[in-house]
Tab-separated table of C-alpha atoms in Angstrom:
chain	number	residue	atom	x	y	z
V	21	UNK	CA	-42.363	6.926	-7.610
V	22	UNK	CA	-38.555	7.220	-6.686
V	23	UNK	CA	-36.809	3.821	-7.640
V	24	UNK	CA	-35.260	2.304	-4.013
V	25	UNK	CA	-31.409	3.375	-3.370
V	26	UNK	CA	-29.411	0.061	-4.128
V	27	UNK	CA	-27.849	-1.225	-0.349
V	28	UNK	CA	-24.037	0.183	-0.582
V	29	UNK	CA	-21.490	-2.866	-1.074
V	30	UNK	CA	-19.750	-2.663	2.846
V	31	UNK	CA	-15.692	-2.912	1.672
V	32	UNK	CA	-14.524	-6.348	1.972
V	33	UNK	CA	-11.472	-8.780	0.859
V	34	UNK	CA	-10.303	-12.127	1.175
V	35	UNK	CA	-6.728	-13.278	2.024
V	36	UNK	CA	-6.385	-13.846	-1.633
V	37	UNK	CA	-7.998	-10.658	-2.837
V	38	UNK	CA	-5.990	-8.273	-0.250
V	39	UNK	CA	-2.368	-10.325	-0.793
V	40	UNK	CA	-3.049	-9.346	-4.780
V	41	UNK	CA	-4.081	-5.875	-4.071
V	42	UNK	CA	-0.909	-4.964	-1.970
V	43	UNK	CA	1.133	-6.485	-4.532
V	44	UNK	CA	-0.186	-3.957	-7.417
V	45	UNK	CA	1.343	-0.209	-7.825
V	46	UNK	CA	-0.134	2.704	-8.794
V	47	UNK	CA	-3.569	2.986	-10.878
V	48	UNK	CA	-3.181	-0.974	-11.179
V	49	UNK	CA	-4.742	-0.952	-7.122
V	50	UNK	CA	-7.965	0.962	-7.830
V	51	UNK	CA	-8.292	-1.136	-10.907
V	52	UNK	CA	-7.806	-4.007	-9.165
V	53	UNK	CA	-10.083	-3.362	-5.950
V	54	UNK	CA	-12.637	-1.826	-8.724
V	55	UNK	CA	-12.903	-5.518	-10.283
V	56	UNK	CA	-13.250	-6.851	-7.041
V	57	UNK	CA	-16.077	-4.948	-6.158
V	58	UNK	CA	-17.997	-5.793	-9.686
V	59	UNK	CA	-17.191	-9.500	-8.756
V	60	UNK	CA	-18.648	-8.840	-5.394
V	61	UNK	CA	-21.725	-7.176	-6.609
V	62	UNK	CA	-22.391	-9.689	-9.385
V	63	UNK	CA	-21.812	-12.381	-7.081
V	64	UNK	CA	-19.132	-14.003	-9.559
V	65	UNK	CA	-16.811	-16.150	-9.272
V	66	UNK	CA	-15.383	-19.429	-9.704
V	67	UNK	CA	-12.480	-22.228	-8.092
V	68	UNK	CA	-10.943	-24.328	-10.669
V	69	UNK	CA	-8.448	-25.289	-8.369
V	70	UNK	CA	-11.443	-26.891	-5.932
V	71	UNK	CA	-10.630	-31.044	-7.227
V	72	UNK	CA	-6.584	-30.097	-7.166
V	73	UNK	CA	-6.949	-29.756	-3.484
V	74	UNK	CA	-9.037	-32.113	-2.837
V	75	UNK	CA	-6.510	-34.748	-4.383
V	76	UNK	CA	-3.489	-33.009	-1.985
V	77	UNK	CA	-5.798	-33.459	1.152
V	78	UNK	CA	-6.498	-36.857	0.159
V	79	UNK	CA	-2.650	-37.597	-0.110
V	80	UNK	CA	-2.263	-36.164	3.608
V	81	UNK	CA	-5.377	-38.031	4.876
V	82	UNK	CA	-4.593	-41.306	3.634
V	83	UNK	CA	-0.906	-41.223	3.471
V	84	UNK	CA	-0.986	-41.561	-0.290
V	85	UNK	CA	2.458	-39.566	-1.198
V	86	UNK	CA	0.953	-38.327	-4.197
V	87	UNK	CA	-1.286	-41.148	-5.876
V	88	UNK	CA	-4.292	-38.749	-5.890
V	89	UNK	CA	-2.182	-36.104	-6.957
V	90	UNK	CA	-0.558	-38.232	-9.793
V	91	UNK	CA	-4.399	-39.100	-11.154
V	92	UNK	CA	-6.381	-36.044	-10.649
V	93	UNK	CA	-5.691	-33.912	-14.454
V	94	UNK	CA	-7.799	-36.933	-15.640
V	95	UNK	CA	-10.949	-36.371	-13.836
V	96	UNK	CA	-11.241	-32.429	-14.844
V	97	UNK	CA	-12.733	-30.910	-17.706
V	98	UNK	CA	-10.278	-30.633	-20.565
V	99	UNK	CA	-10.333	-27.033	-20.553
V	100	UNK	CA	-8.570	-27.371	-17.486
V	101	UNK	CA	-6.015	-30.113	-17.879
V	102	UNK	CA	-3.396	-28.025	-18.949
V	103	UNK	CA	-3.334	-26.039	-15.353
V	104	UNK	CA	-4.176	-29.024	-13.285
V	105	UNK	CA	-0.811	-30.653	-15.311
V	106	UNK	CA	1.282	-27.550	-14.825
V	107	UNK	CA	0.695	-27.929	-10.924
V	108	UNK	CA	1.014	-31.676	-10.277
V	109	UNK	CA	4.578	-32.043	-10.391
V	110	UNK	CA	5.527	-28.904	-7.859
V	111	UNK	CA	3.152	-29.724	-5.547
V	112	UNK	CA	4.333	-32.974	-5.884
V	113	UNK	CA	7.928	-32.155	-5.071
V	114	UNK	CA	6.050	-30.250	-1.652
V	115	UNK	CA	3.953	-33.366	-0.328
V	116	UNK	CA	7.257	-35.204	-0.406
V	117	UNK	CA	9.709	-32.728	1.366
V	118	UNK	CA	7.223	-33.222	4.276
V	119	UNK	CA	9.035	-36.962	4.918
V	120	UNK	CA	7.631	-40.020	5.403
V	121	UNK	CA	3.501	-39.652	4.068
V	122	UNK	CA	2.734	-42.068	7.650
V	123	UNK	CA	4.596	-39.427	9.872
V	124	UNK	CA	1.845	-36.378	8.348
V	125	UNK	CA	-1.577	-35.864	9.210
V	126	UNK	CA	-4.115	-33.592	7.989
V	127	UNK	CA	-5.424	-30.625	10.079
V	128	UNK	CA	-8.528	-29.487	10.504
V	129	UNK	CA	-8.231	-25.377	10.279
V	130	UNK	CA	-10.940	-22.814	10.728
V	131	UNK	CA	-11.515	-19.547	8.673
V	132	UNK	CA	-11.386	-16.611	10.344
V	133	UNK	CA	-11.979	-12.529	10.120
V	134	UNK	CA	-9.447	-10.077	10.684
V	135	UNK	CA	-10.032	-6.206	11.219
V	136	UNK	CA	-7.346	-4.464	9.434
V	137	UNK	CA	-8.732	-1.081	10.402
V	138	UNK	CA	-12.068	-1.019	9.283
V	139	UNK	CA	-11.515	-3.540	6.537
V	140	UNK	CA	-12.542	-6.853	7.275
V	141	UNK	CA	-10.423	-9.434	5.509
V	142	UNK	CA	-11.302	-12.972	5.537
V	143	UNK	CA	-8.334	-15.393	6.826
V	144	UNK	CA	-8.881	-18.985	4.872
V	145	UNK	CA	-5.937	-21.397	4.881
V	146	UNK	CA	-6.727	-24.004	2.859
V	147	UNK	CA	-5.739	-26.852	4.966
V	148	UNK	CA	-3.217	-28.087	8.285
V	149	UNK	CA	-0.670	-30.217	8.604
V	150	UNK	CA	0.763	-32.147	12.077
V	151	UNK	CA	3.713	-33.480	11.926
V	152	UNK	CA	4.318	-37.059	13.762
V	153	UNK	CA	6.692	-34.360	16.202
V	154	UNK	CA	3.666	-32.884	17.119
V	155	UNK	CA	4.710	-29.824	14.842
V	156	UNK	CA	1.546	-28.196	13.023
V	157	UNK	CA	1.339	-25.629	9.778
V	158	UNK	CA	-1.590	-24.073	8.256
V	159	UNK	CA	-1.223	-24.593	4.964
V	160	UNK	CA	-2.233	-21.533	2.147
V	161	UNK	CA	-1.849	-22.218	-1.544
V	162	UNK	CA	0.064	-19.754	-4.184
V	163	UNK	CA	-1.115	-21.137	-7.541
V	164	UNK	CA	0.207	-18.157	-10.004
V	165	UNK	CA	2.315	-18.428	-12.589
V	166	UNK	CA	4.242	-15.908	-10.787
V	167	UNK	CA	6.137	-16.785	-7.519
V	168	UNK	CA	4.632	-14.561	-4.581
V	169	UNK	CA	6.653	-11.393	-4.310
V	170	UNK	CA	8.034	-10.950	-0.615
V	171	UNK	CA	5.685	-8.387	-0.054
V	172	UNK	CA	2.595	-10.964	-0.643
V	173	UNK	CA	4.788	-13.714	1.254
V	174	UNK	CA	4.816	-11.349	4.166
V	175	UNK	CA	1.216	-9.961	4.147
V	176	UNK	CA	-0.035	-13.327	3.771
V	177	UNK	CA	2.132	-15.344	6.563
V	178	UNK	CA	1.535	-11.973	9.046
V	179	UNK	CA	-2.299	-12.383	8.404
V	180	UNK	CA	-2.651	-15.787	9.082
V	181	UNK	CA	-0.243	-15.858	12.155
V	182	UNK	CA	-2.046	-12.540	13.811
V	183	UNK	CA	-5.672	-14.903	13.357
V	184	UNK	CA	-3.720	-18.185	14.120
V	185	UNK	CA	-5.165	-19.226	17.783
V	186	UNK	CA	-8.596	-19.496	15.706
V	187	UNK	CA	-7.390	-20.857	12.307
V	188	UNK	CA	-5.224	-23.636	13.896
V	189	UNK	CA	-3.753	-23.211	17.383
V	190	UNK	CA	-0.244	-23.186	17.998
V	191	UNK	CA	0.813	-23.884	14.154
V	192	UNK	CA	2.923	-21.921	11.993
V	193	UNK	CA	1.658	-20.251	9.034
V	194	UNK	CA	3.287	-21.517	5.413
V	195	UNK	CA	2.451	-20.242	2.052
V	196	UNK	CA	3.287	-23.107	-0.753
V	197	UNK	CA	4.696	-21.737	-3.762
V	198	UNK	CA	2.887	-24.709	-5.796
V	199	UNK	CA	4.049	-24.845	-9.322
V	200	UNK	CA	7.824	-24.363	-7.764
V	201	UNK	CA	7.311	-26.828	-4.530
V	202	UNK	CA	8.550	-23.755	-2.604
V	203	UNK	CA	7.355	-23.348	1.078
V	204	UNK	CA	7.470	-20.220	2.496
V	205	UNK	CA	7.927	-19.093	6.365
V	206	UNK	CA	7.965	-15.774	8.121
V	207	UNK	CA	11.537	-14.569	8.185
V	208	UNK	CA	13.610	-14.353	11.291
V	209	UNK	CA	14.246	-10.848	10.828
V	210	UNK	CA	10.565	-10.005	10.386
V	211	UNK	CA	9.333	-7.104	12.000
V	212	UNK	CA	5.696	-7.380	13.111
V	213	UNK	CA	4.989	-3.983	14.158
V	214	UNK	CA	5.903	-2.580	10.867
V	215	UNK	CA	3.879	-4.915	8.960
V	216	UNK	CA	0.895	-4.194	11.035
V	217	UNK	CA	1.625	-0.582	9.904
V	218	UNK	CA	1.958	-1.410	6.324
V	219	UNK	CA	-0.873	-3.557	6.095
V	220	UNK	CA	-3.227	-1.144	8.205
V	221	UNK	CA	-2.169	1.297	5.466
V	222	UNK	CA	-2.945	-0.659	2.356
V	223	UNK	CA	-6.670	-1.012	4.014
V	224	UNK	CA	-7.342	2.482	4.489
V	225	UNK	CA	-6.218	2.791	1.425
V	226	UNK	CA	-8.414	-0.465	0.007
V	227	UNK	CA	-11.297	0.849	1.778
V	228	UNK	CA	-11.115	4.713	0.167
V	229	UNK	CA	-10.527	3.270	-3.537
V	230	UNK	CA	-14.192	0.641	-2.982
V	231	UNK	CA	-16.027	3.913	-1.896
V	232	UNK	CA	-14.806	5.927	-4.988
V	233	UNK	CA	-15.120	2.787	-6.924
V	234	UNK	CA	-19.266	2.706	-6.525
């Protein structure tokens, strides 16, 4: 009796997973989208950042300017003290540049899918902010050691701003460079169109190394 033929993995990324895999050169992408796909298959996979931004929501909910922030290394695992430390003080430096913690309110956003081609690449900010001016930002997280390159700034903010009237309408997209306390914006000078090429690239791309990859 012939064994059943295993259901193909359909190509897939995240926000996270795609911003990594444009940033890579060379053989470094199929390894890299190769891993993914293992991941995917397994079904692995796992947050430690998950209490860190908890403790920065709770600091934009309740006005806190950083009291959550200042206690949370203490209430993870050991094992993961050292990262939680690394990131407090940047992120930190962040919640404050937004003013006053009573003139900030946190946002509710929404995930959302994006087609790039025939890639589907989930768009998940990891929070909003409004602004007492009525401004509002949806809010992703860069946690590397590494700042973001400009080409993972750009994929990232173009993503989220292409998706934004169903993530948060009417907000900006910002990418917080968190161990440095950096925010980042889309540049003046940006040039959508070509981005949308780029990126629609880099998928076609993405999806022919996941096909080779099974």
């Amino acid at each position: 009796m012939t064994a059943p033929a295993s259901t193909p993995l359909t190509p897939y990324a995240t926000l996270l997973g795609f911003t990594r895999y444009v940033d890579r050169t060379g053989p470094t992408k199929a390894t890299f989208v190769g891993g993914l796909r293992k991941q995917r298959a397994s079904r692995s996979g796992f947050n430690p950042h998950g209490q860190f931004v908890k403790a920065l929501k709770a600091d934009i909910a309740f006005h806190t300017g950083g009291t959550h922030l200042a206690g949370v290394a203490d209430m993870v695992k050991p094992r993961w003290r050292p990262l939680y430390q690394a990131l407090v003080p940047g992120a930190t430096t962040w919640l404050r540049s937004l003013g006053e913690p009573t003139a900030v309110d946190l946002a509710q956003t929404r995930d959302a899918l994006a087609m790039l081609g025939d890639l589907p690449v989930k768009i998940n900010p990891h929070f909003g902010v409004r602004h007492a001016d009525g401004r509002a930002e949806a809010v992703r997280l860069h946690f590397d050691e590494a700042p973001p390159s400009e080409e993972s700034v750009l994929a990232t903010l173009h993503l989220m701003a292409r998706h934004m009237d169903a993530v948060l309408p009417h907000a900006e997209p910002v990418l917080v460079d968190v161990r440095r306390g950096l925010a980042h914006r889309m540049p003046t000078d940006a040039k959508p169109d070509q981005i949308e090429r780029w990126l629609s690239g880099e998928a076609a791309a993405f999806r022919a190394i996941w096909s080779t990859a099974a």
